[in-house]
Amino acid sequence: MASSTPKVILPEKGKKNILITSALPYVNNVPHLGNIIGSLLSADVFSRYSKQRNRPTLYICGTDEYGTATETKALETKQTPQELCDEFHHKHKAIYDWFEIGFDYFGRTTTKKQTEIVQDIFLKLHKNGYLEERTTTQPYCEHPDHKAFLADRFVEGTCPKCQYDDARGDQCDKCGNLLDPLELINPKCKVDGSTPVPRDTTHIFLLLDKLSPKVTEWFEKSSQEGLWSSNGVSITKSWLNRGLEGRSITRDLKWGVPVPLEGYENKVIYVWFDACIGYPSITANYTDEWEQWWRNPEDVKLYQFMGKDNTPFHTVIFPASQLGTDDKWTQLNTLSTTEYLNYETGKFSKSRGVGVFGDTAQEIGIPPSVWRYYLLASRPETGDTQFLWADFVAANNNELLANFGNFCNRVIKFVNAKFEGVIPEFSASYADDTFDFPGWIAEVNAVLKEYNDLMEGVHLRAGVKKLMELSSKGNNLLQYRLDNAALAEHPERTKTVVGLALNLCSLLASVSSPYMPATAKSITEQLNTQLAFIPDTFEAEALKSGHKIGKAAYLFSRIDEKKIAEWKEKYGGTQASRAAEEAAKKKKQEDKERKKARKAEKKAAEAAATTSADQPKIDGTVKNLPIRQKVLDTEGPLTTGASVVPESTAPKSD
C-alpha cells in the first residue's frame, strides 16, 4: 500500500533549486485582498510556475505570532496570547486554502525550532561582537493596574515627522518612518490610555552600523544579480545611505523568544529581529534536513515576496543577522515587492466594513480562479492599483469568459459533437492557402517565449497578459474555420484546426496553472490528460490523433452587471460607519464655523472697545447694560461616540 505521506522536497545537485518565502502574515487580523496579492498569492504563482518548469521548489510560509501586537490584541479579546495565535493561525490557513495558495508547508513562529534557531543566531552575534548592552530610557506605565515598561507598539500618539495622529511607537504607517516611542507627541499607553513616563532600562542592541559594510557589499551584488524590483532597491538604498544605527532587539515583554543571557530573564527577543528567522525555523519544522535549503547558497536560489513596507527587515535586518554569525547561509537572491492595492479609490477597513477580506470573499459565490486572475492582473508592481468592482466583473465577462473560456469550450464541444470525442487525423505540418498554419505556430511560440521570459523575471502581471494573448491566438485560429460548413467544405483543414486547437488548450492548461490552478485542472479533465510541464516550445502534436477526450464543461460563468452596484453597497462600509463618518464631517464643519464666528466676535468686540475708549464720559451714572448671552447648542452634543482618525496611506485593515 502506498504511503499517504507526501515526499519531502529537497534540493537536487545540478538542478535549479528554488526556495520561496512570502512575508509571514501577522496573526492579529484577517487578511484583505491587498494583503493576499502583496505577498502570498504572488509567491504562490511563482512557486507553481517554477514547479511547472520541473524545478525542485519549496514554498514556505506561516503565521508571525510573537510580539507586542499579539499581547495587545490578546488583552483586548481577553485571551492568552497562545489562544489568540491558535485561533488566527487556523483562520489564516482556511482563507489561503480557499484561495488555492499551495504552500509546501504553512507553519508558525511559536515553536521550539524557532526558539532554538533564534537563540543560536543571537549567541553567535553576541560572540562575534555585534551585540551590545545599553541602558536606555523607555516609556513606563504607572497605572496601578499595569506598572510595566511599554514596548514600542504599546505606545500610540502623534507622529513627530508628519503629524499623523495614529502613529505607533515603532513606526508611522503614514510616512513610513521608524520611530522611538518617546518621540511621539501626546503619547498614550495602548492598554489603559494613561500617559507613560520615561524610565531607564537595559536592553541588547544589534550593531547594524558595525555590520553596514558587509550588508552594503552583499546588497550591491544581490540586487544586481537577482534583478530586484525597483522599489525594493530604492528602499534599501535609502536605509544604507541614511546610515545604519544600532537598534534594540530585546523588549520588556512576556510573549516571545527568551533572551539567552543572564539577567534578562524578564525580557524577550523582539519580533522584528526574530520574524524573518521564522523562514528557516518553519523549514526546520517541515524537515530535519532544513539546512540543505538554508545553508546551501551554491545550489539554492532564494526568492522572497512581500509588500514594500516589509522590505528593510528582509534586505537589511535579516541579512545583517545572517552575515554577523559567520555561518554559511542561503541569502536573498531575488526580491519581489509590491505597492498597495486600494479599494474603490479608498482603503480597506475591517472595522468600517470597507473592502473585501479573506473571510468575506467566499460569501460572494465567485470561484477562486476569478479572484486570482483579477488580483494578479491588477498586481501593484510599480505603483498603487485599485480594486474596482466594475473592472472585476469586466475581467470575468470580457476576458475569462469571452476569450479564454470561449476558446476551450468551443473546440471541445465541437470534437464531442462531430468526432465522438476522438481527435481526428491531423498533421501540424499541414499547409493550406487559406491560412498560414506554420505562421500561426510561430506566433504561439513567440508569445510562449515572452511568457516564460516574463515569469522568470517575476513580472507576474505582464505574464497573465501573455496567457490571454495565447487564448486569443486560439480564437483567431477558430474564426470562420470551425463550423459545419467548414467541416463539409474543408475537412482536412478543419481537422488540422481541431488538432492544433486542442493542443493549444493543453498548453493553456499548463501556462494558466500558476494563475488559476482549478481552471487548469478542469481543462485537463476535459482533455482527458495530465497537466504537462510548461515547455520552451509549443508541442503542436503532444495530443495525438485518436486520443479520446472528455466532455465539455464551462470554465467560467457570466456575472450579472447589476451585481456591481449591489457589491459596492454591501462592501462600501456599514450604514453605522457611514453615518458616523457623515456626523464627524458635520461636526468638523460646524466647529470650523464656530471658530470663525468666535474670531469675528472677538474682532468686533475689540473694535467696539477701541471706539468706546475714544468717546468722552458724559457723567458718572452707572447704567444697566445688556449681558451677552452664551449661545447654547440646541441640538445637543455634537460628538457621535465614534472618532474619525486619519488613516494611513497603506491599505491596511483597521
XYZ file of C-alpha atoms in Angstrom:
654
model
C 0.000 0.000 0.000
C 1.429 3.384 -0.989
C 2.228 5.820 1.788
C -0.026 8.892 2.074
C 2.843 10.951 3.457
C 3.969 13.459 0.805
C 7.561 13.262 -0.323
C 9.815 15.846 1.321
C 11.085 18.349 -1.243
C 14.863 18.787 -1.102
C 17.392 20.460 -3.421
C 18.923 18.321 -6.138
C 22.520 18.693 -7.234
C 22.878 20.096 -10.722
C 19.327 21.470 -10.881
C 17.948 24.976 -10.445
C 16.638 24.703 -6.873
C 14.181 27.411 -5.853
C 13.361 28.369 -2.247
C 10.383 30.724 -1.957
C 9.038 32.677 1.013
C 6.228 35.177 1.353
C 6.170 37.678 4.218
C 4.753 35.964 7.290
C 1.241 37.318 7.911
C 0.720 38.624 11.426
C -1.884 36.772 13.485
C -3.858 39.653 14.959
C -6.084 40.363 11.958
C -7.878 38.863 8.958
C -6.072 39.497 5.636
C -7.763 41.604 2.963
C -7.249 41.320 -0.788
C -4.295 43.728 -0.698
C -2.516 41.549 1.866
C -3.198 38.441 -0.202
C -1.862 39.770 -3.517
C 1.002 41.639 -1.825
C 2.949 38.545 -0.887
C 1.186 35.197 -0.519
C -0.646 34.903 -3.841
C 2.276 36.361 -5.774
C 4.664 33.850 -4.204
C 2.224 31.028 -4.935
C 2.102 31.904 -8.638
C 5.876 31.889 -8.939
C 6.107 28.657 -6.937
C 3.599 26.936 -9.203
C 5.387 28.268 -12.281
C 8.757 27.003 -11.040
C 7.321 23.558 -10.348
C 5.700 23.501 -13.798
C 9.189 24.117 -15.182
C 10.286 20.893 -13.468
C 12.474 22.514 -10.805
C 12.854 21.381 -7.179
C 10.870 24.155 -5.486
C 9.906 24.717 -1.865
C 7.359 27.352 -0.844
C 7.467 28.166 2.888
C 5.219 30.474 4.870
C 3.444 30.662 8.228
C 1.961 32.978 10.812
C 4.141 35.507 12.639
C 2.976 35.142 16.230
C 5.305 36.805 18.743
C 5.488 40.490 19.616
C 3.665 43.386 21.175
C 0.722 43.365 18.783
C -0.181 39.833 19.864
C -0.025 40.738 23.547
C -2.092 43.858 22.897
C -4.749 42.017 20.885
C -4.936 39.253 23.486
C -5.579 41.849 26.194
C -8.412 43.297 24.114
C -10.014 39.897 23.429
C -9.361 38.553 26.963
C -7.415 35.568 25.629
C -3.954 34.276 26.314
C -1.508 35.079 23.509
C -1.323 31.372 22.683
C -5.115 31.092 22.396
C -5.190 34.111 20.105
C -2.414 32.682 17.911
C -4.117 29.293 17.670
C -7.375 30.937 16.585
C -5.859 33.183 13.931
C -3.422 30.590 12.602
C -6.448 28.437 11.780
C -8.334 31.404 10.253
C -5.401 32.400 8.048
C -4.799 28.863 6.810
C -8.505 28.385 5.959
C -8.519 31.620 3.924
C -5.375 30.733 1.986
C -6.669 27.225 1.306
C -9.817 28.718 -0.247
C -7.711 30.974 -2.476
C -5.817 27.817 -3.562
C -2.487 29.094 -2.265
C -0.365 25.968 -2.348
C 2.227 26.207 0.405
C 4.511 23.232 0.725
C 4.420 23.975 4.436
C 2.473 26.606 6.357
C 3.908 26.811 9.837
C 4.175 29.302 12.680
C 6.843 31.041 14.731
C 5.762 29.905 18.213
C 7.711 26.656 18.060
C 10.679 25.015 19.741
C 12.640 25.186 16.473
C 12.083 28.947 16.321
C 13.482 29.370 19.835
C 16.489 27.177 19.047
C 17.454 28.891 15.799
C 16.786 32.451 17.025
C 18.855 31.889 20.163
C 21.650 30.271 18.131
C 21.864 33.308 15.834
C 21.640 35.660 18.831
C 24.506 33.957 20.685
C 26.732 33.884 17.589
C 26.152 37.610 17.029
C 26.982 38.158 20.694
C 30.159 36.062 20.429
C 31.265 37.946 17.293
C 30.849 41.360 18.900
C 27.751 42.509 17.026
C 25.538 42.829 20.112
C 25.870 45.445 22.816
C 24.149 46.092 26.128
C 22.849 49.611 26.530
C 20.837 51.405 29.163
C 18.056 53.321 27.501
C 15.130 55.425 28.507
C 11.844 53.712 27.771
C 8.183 54.565 28.362
C 6.840 53.188 31.631
C 3.146 52.943 32.503
C 2.483 53.961 36.106
C -1.177 52.978 36.070
C -1.794 50.992 39.292
C -3.218 48.041 37.336
C -0.362 47.944 34.844
C 3.029 49.131 36.163
C 5.234 47.944 33.317
C 7.717 49.111 30.715
C 5.965 49.610 27.402
C 7.303 48.055 24.218
C 7.060 50.229 21.115
C 3.613 49.160 19.961
C 2.099 49.626 23.406
C 2.547 53.370 22.871
C 0.463 55.406 20.414
C 0.400 59.087 19.638
C 1.064 61.758 17.027
C 3.966 61.276 14.608
C 6.591 63.997 15.131
C 7.563 63.904 11.456
C 4.221 64.093 9.622
C 1.738 64.858 12.445
C -0.282 61.679 11.773
C -2.491 61.202 14.843
C -2.435 57.400 14.972
C 1.277 56.580 14.843
C 2.694 53.573 16.681
C 5.722 53.712 18.893
C 7.869 51.816 16.403
C 6.690 53.162 13.049
C 4.346 55.668 11.457
C 2.066 53.931 8.970
C 1.503 57.176 7.080
C 5.009 58.471 6.384
C 6.776 55.127 6.910
C 9.465 56.479 9.244
C 10.749 54.285 12.058
C 10.166 55.963 15.404
C 11.154 55.833 19.030
C 8.072 55.777 21.309
C 9.453 58.693 23.312
C 9.433 60.795 20.134
C 5.646 60.636 19.877
C 3.609 63.743 20.613
C 0.914 63.176 23.269
C 1.861 59.513 23.838
C -0.678 57.169 25.417
C -0.470 53.621 26.765
C -2.489 51.375 24.456
C -3.637 49.247 27.381
C -5.165 51.874 29.679
C -4.754 55.244 27.952
C -2.539 56.744 30.629
C 0.444 58.931 29.773
C 3.694 56.964 30.103
C 6.762 58.382 31.841
C 10.407 57.822 30.828
C 12.460 55.359 32.904
C 15.836 53.701 32.435
C 16.014 50.047 31.369
C 18.722 47.800 29.909
C 18.466 46.141 26.503
C 20.564 44.371 23.857
C 21.293 46.271 20.633
C 22.188 44.809 17.226
C 25.095 46.907 15.927
C 23.856 47.470 12.407
C 26.370 50.285 11.991
C 29.208 47.811 12.557
C 27.629 45.357 10.096
C 26.908 48.049 7.496
C 29.950 47.397 5.235
C 29.068 43.708 4.951
C 25.396 44.456 4.282
C 26.248 47.084 1.644
C 28.613 44.754 -0.206
C 26.047 41.949 -0.145
C 23.215 44.275 -1.265
C 25.093 45.612 -4.287
C 25.840 42.089 -5.506
C 22.461 40.503 -4.729
C 20.266 43.313 -6.066
C 22.069 43.284 -9.420
C 22.303 39.517 -9.842
C 18.758 38.884 -8.608
C 17.169 41.755 -10.550
C 15.341 43.114 -7.512
C 12.165 45.112 -8.043
C 12.869 48.850 -8.230
C 11.014 49.820 -5.058
C 12.933 47.189 -3.089
C 16.219 48.625 -4.347
C 15.276 52.242 -3.599
C 14.015 51.476 -0.081
C 17.175 49.545 0.809
C 19.430 52.227 -0.660
C 17.678 54.897 1.399
C 18.375 52.946 4.592
C 22.020 52.388 3.736
C 22.592 55.964 2.530
C 20.993 57.384 5.661
C 23.417 55.342 7.752
C 22.587 52.280 9.823
C 22.408 52.594 13.598
C 22.315 50.100 16.436
C 18.754 49.027 17.223
C 17.376 47.317 20.288
C 16.434 43.690 19.691
C 15.002 42.935 23.152
C 11.841 44.121 24.864
C 10.208 44.073 28.283
C 7.556 41.563 27.238
C 6.492 38.070 28.225
C 5.409 36.779 24.801
C 8.461 35.990 22.702
C 11.716 34.051 22.426
C 13.565 34.237 25.773
C 16.852 36.160 25.781
C 19.598 33.555 26.420
C 21.666 35.811 28.696
C 21.874 36.003 32.473
C 19.991 38.975 33.880
C 17.491 39.074 31.031
C 15.007 36.566 32.401
C 12.130 39.063 32.203
C 12.820 40.149 28.642
C 12.329 38.585 25.218
C 13.901 38.934 21.780
C 11.777 41.355 19.781
C 9.656 40.271 16.855
C 11.247 42.468 14.185
C 14.531 40.639 14.804
C 13.137 37.112 15.019
C 10.291 37.202 12.455
C 12.468 36.576 9.378
C 14.243 33.797 11.237
C 10.828 32.159 11.054
C 11.624 31.147 7.469
C 14.413 28.689 8.397
C 12.619 27.624 11.598
C 9.405 26.827 9.710
C 11.504 24.899 7.178
C 13.079 23.038 10.119
C 9.590 22.026 11.232
C 8.925 20.813 7.688
C 12.089 18.699 7.508
C 15.054 17.877 9.734
C 17.180 18.406 6.626
C 16.299 22.122 6.534
C 19.961 23.107 6.230
C 20.020 21.662 2.697
C 17.831 24.640 1.837
C 19.150 27.313 4.182
C 22.896 26.599 4.304
C 23.373 25.855 0.636
C 23.962 29.102 -1.318
C 25.797 27.247 -4.099
C 22.757 25.173 -5.086
C 19.732 27.185 -3.911
C 18.245 30.485 -5.087
C 16.062 32.304 -2.553
C 13.076 34.304 -3.842
C 11.202 36.464 -1.331
C 7.824 38.153 -1.849
C 6.380 40.977 0.267
C 4.682 44.336 0.392
C 7.152 47.216 0.205
C 6.737 48.106 3.910
C 8.414 44.796 4.810
C 11.487 45.488 2.674
C 14.035 46.703 5.301
C 13.520 43.659 7.514
C 14.419 41.365 4.598
C 17.135 43.449 2.942
C 18.898 44.936 5.980
C 17.980 43.336 9.334
C 17.839 39.649 8.337
C 20.884 39.723 6.027
C 22.851 41.567 8.726
C 21.914 38.874 11.240
C 22.979 36.129 8.828
C 26.274 37.816 7.944
C 27.096 38.528 11.571
C 27.015 34.836 12.541
C 29.866 33.988 10.121
C 27.872 30.878 9.195
C 27.170 29.844 5.630
C 23.625 30.935 4.739
C 21.383 30.822 1.708
C 20.627 34.527 1.290
C 18.098 36.536 -0.672
C 18.667 36.300 -4.399
C 15.519 37.796 -5.950
C 13.258 40.274 -4.169
C 9.730 40.947 -5.424
C 7.921 43.753 -3.630
C 4.534 45.294 -4.340
C 2.977 48.681 -3.755
C -0.561 48.924 -2.335
C -3.850 47.583 -3.651
C -6.558 50.049 -2.615
C -10.316 49.539 -2.621
C -12.572 51.619 -4.893
C -10.254 54.687 -4.637
C -10.163 54.320 -0.843
C -8.649 51.976 1.706
C -9.605 48.596 3.104
C -11.020 48.874 6.629
C -12.253 45.873 8.586
C -13.796 47.952 11.381
C -15.797 50.094 8.941
C -16.746 47.198 6.681
C -14.942 48.694 3.688
C -13.497 46.270 1.150
C -13.349 42.518 0.662
C -11.452 40.438 3.193
C -10.291 36.856 3.018
C -13.223 35.591 5.046
C -15.848 37.517 3.052
C -14.655 36.776 -0.498
C -16.049 33.266 -0.172
C -19.563 34.593 0.550
C -19.864 36.235 -2.873
C -20.045 32.971 -4.802
C -17.339 33.725 -7.383
C -14.782 30.896 -7.832
C -11.196 31.392 -6.593
C -9.808 31.324 -10.153
C -11.629 34.564 -10.992
C -10.337 36.290 -7.839
C -6.814 35.085 -8.511
C -6.896 36.209 -12.137
C -8.205 39.693 -11.369
C -5.859 40.274 -8.429
C -2.839 39.194 -10.457
C -3.911 41.232 -13.486
C -4.134 44.212 -11.081
C -0.965 43.376 -9.136
C 0.560 46.672 -7.872
C 4.089 46.027 -9.130
C 5.323 49.567 -9.838
C 2.598 51.721 -8.288
C -0.619 51.536 -6.290
C -3.597 49.929 -8.038
C -7.321 49.822 -7.300
C -9.769 47.001 -6.751
C -12.845 48.126 -8.693
C -15.999 46.022 -8.906
C -16.726 47.196 -12.455
C -13.260 46.043 -13.572
C -13.638 42.770 -11.654
C -16.874 41.936 -13.494
C -15.434 43.070 -16.839
C -12.354 40.875 -16.356
C -14.576 37.853 -15.820
C -17.078 38.531 -18.609
C -14.867 40.033 -21.310
C -11.562 38.247 -20.728
C -12.008 34.953 -18.919
C -15.421 34.042 -20.316
C -15.437 35.624 -23.784
C -11.779 34.935 -24.619
C -10.219 32.105 -22.608
C -13.321 30.079 -21.737
C -14.938 30.550 -25.148
C -11.943 29.138 -26.990
C -11.584 25.978 -24.900
C -15.308 25.275 -24.692
C -15.922 25.801 -28.379
C -13.326 23.359 -29.677
C -14.009 20.656 -27.055
C -17.755 20.784 -27.738
C -17.109 20.570 -31.489
C -14.946 17.452 -31.133
C -17.580 15.781 -28.955
C -20.330 16.664 -31.409
C -18.583 15.915 -34.725
C -15.880 13.352 -33.913
C -17.440 11.438 -30.981
C -14.840 12.906 -28.656
C -11.856 11.499 -30.582
C -9.102 13.700 -32.000
C -9.224 13.272 -35.792
C -6.244 12.573 -38.015
C -4.218 15.779 -38.451
C -0.681 16.986 -39.069
C 0.949 20.100 -37.650
C 2.871 20.409 -40.927
C -0.312 20.730 -42.976
C -0.216 23.649 -45.429
C -3.228 25.495 -46.784
C -3.619 28.557 -48.990
C -6.459 29.890 -46.839
C -4.481 30.020 -43.571
C -0.794 30.157 -42.599
C -0.620 27.291 -40.096
C 3.209 27.368 -39.716
C 2.989 31.122 -39.168
C 0.325 30.611 -36.503
C 2.502 28.059 -34.676
C 5.404 30.525 -34.841
C 3.194 33.224 -33.304
C 2.221 30.890 -30.458
C 5.885 30.125 -29.828
C 6.764 33.828 -29.786
C 4.105 34.550 -27.142
C 5.149 31.471 -25.147
C 8.747 32.694 -25.082
C 7.631 36.137 -23.914
C 5.526 34.474 -21.217
C 8.460 32.410 -19.942
C 10.846 35.378 -20.017
C 8.405 37.486 -18.006
C 7.768 34.756 -15.467
C 11.484 34.107 -14.997
C 11.852 37.805 -14.182
C 8.864 37.617 -11.772
C 6.795 40.021 -13.875
C 3.590 38.279 -12.935
C 1.170 40.975 -14.072
C 2.626 41.045 -17.576
C 2.745 37.239 -17.579
C -1.009 36.931 -17.180
C -1.491 39.211 -20.200
C 0.594 36.821 -22.295
C -1.628 33.991 -21.114
C -4.633 35.834 -22.537
C -2.723 36.529 -25.754
C -2.275 32.786 -26.198
C -6.009 32.144 -25.867
C -6.614 34.983 -28.361
C -4.365 33.143 -30.813
C -6.686 30.166 -30.357
C -9.783 32.198 -31.101
C -8.105 33.583 -34.229
C -7.416 30.036 -35.375
C -11.064 29.022 -34.975
C -12.568 32.103 -36.606
C -14.544 31.089 -39.732
C -12.752 27.727 -39.669
C -14.691 25.684 -37.094
C -18.315 25.077 -38.053
C -20.399 22.645 -40.052
C -19.791 24.425 -43.337
C -16.016 24.476 -42.827
C -16.030 20.765 -41.983
C -18.030 19.942 -45.120
C -16.054 22.180 -47.490
C -12.545 21.893 -45.971
C -12.440 18.631 -43.952
C -8.630 18.291 -43.798
C -8.175 21.931 -42.846
C -10.867 21.653 -40.179
C -9.255 18.551 -38.684
C -5.936 20.415 -38.544
C -7.638 23.326 -36.802
C -9.138 20.907 -34.270
C -5.833 19.139 -33.584
C -3.853 22.351 -33.166
C -6.588 23.958 -31.066
C -6.784 21.018 -28.649
C -3.010 21.092 -28.234
C -3.204 24.811 -27.553
C -5.842 24.024 -24.898
C -3.320 21.662 -23.306
C -0.653 24.383 -23.406
C -3.126 26.860 -21.908
C -3.776 24.448 -19.037
C -0.047 24.429 -18.267
C 0.607 28.172 -18.552
C -2.614 29.091 -16.725
C -1.999 26.666 -13.842
C 0.193 29.096 -11.854
C -2.586 31.685 -12.030
C -5.752 29.572 -11.996
C -4.975 26.033 -10.788
C -8.621 24.891 -10.607
C -9.246 26.118 -14.157
C -6.165 24.290 -15.410
C -7.378 21.119 -13.712
C -10.783 21.434 -15.395
C -9.144 21.781 -18.821
C -7.011 18.659 -18.325
C -10.077 16.711 -17.176
C -11.953 17.765 -20.321
C -8.926 16.805 -22.447
C -8.556 13.531 -20.517
C -4.860 14.141 -19.945
C -2.378 15.103 -17.254
C -1.087 18.610 -16.609
C 2.131 18.925 -18.603
C 5.242 20.918 -17.691
C 5.467 24.373 -19.239
C 7.685 23.902 -22.328
C 10.089 26.229 -24.094
C 8.424 25.373 -27.401
C 4.782 24.652 -28.253
C 4.348 20.930 -28.909
C 1.646 21.097 -31.549
C 1.149 17.303 -31.646
C 1.532 16.437 -27.968
C -2.096 15.231 -28.037
C -2.133 12.665 -30.816
C -4.763 11.719 -33.347
C -7.043 9.042 -31.902
C -6.867 10.360 -28.323
C -10.254 10.248 -26.616
C -11.112 13.466 -24.799
C -13.710 14.046 -22.079
C -16.945 16.000 -22.037
C -17.051 19.781 -22.366
C -17.731 21.931 -19.311
C -17.905 25.674 -18.844
C -14.774 27.159 -17.288
C -16.440 30.445 -16.325
C -19.927 31.879 -15.908
C -21.221 35.349 -16.727
C -21.610 37.759 -13.819
C -24.704 39.947 -13.966
C -23.521 43.564 -14.171
C -26.299 44.529 -11.755
C -24.143 42.894 -9.081
C -21.657 45.780 -9.309
C -23.947 48.231 -7.513
C -25.022 45.568 -5.027
C -21.453 44.646 -4.069
C -20.305 48.259 -3.927
C -23.101 48.974 -1.470
C -22.502 45.840 0.595
C -18.724 46.214 0.892
C -18.548 50.006 0.907
C -18.890 50.309 4.679
C -21.701 49.618 7.116
C -24.604 52.017 7.478
C -23.489 52.801 11.023
C -19.926 53.579 9.967
C -21.081 55.781 7.106
C -23.431 57.658 9.459
C -20.567 58.130 11.910
C -18.342 59.475 9.158
C -21.003 61.905 7.987
C -21.619 63.056 11.565
C -17.904 63.566 12.071
C -17.651 65.627 8.881
C -20.628 67.702 10.008
C -19.061 68.268 13.416
C -15.767 69.301 11.829
C -17.548 71.831 9.607
C -19.633 73.204 12.496
C -16.544 73.506 14.685
C -14.843 75.402 11.887
C -17.797 77.764 11.555
C -17.960 78.315 15.333
C -14.262 79.105 15.414
C -14.720 81.572 12.583
C -17.696 83.175 14.361
C -15.760 83.469 17.622
C -12.889 85.183 15.820
C -15.356 87.621 14.214
C -16.988 88.327 17.595
C -13.632 88.917 19.198
C -12.594 91.266 16.431
C -15.898 93.189 16.698
C -15.583 93.422 20.480
C -12.039 94.769 20.191
C -13.222 97.368 17.670
C -16.132 98.378 19.921
C -13.828 98.712 22.928
C -11.474 100.942 20.959
C -14.376 103.156 19.840
C -15.740 103.375 23.399
C -12.368 104.419 24.785
C -12.238 107.332 22.328
C -15.638 108.717 23.460
C -15.730 111.428 26.287
C -17.570 110.451 29.503
C -20.902 112.284 29.933
C -21.480 111.627 33.650
C -20.818 109.084 36.379
C -24.186 107.380 36.242
C -23.995 103.576 36.163
C -26.364 102.136 33.616
C -27.719 98.597 33.294
C -26.132 97.174 30.118
C -27.385 94.048 28.352
C -25.314 90.953 29.201
C -24.087 88.887 26.228
C -25.893 85.553 26.447
C -23.939 82.319 25.899
C -25.047 80.685 22.675
C -26.455 77.269 23.596
C -26.202 74.237 21.369
C -29.895 73.483 20.986
C -29.129 70.269 19.096
C -27.262 68.691 21.995
C -23.708 67.305 21.937
C -22.061 67.173 18.547
C -19.871 64.169 19.328
C -21.073 60.888 17.875
C -19.240 58.446 20.059
C -17.139 57.362 17.066
C -13.990 59.358 16.486
C -12.626 59.521 12.972
C -8.855 59.275 12.884
C -6.904 59.960 9.677
C -5.854 56.627 8.249
C -2.515 55.556 6.914
C -1.886 55.727 3.200
C -1.225 51.994 3.448
C -4.349 49.965 2.607
C -4.453 48.032 5.839
C -7.219 46.582 7.926
C -8.176 48.616 10.984
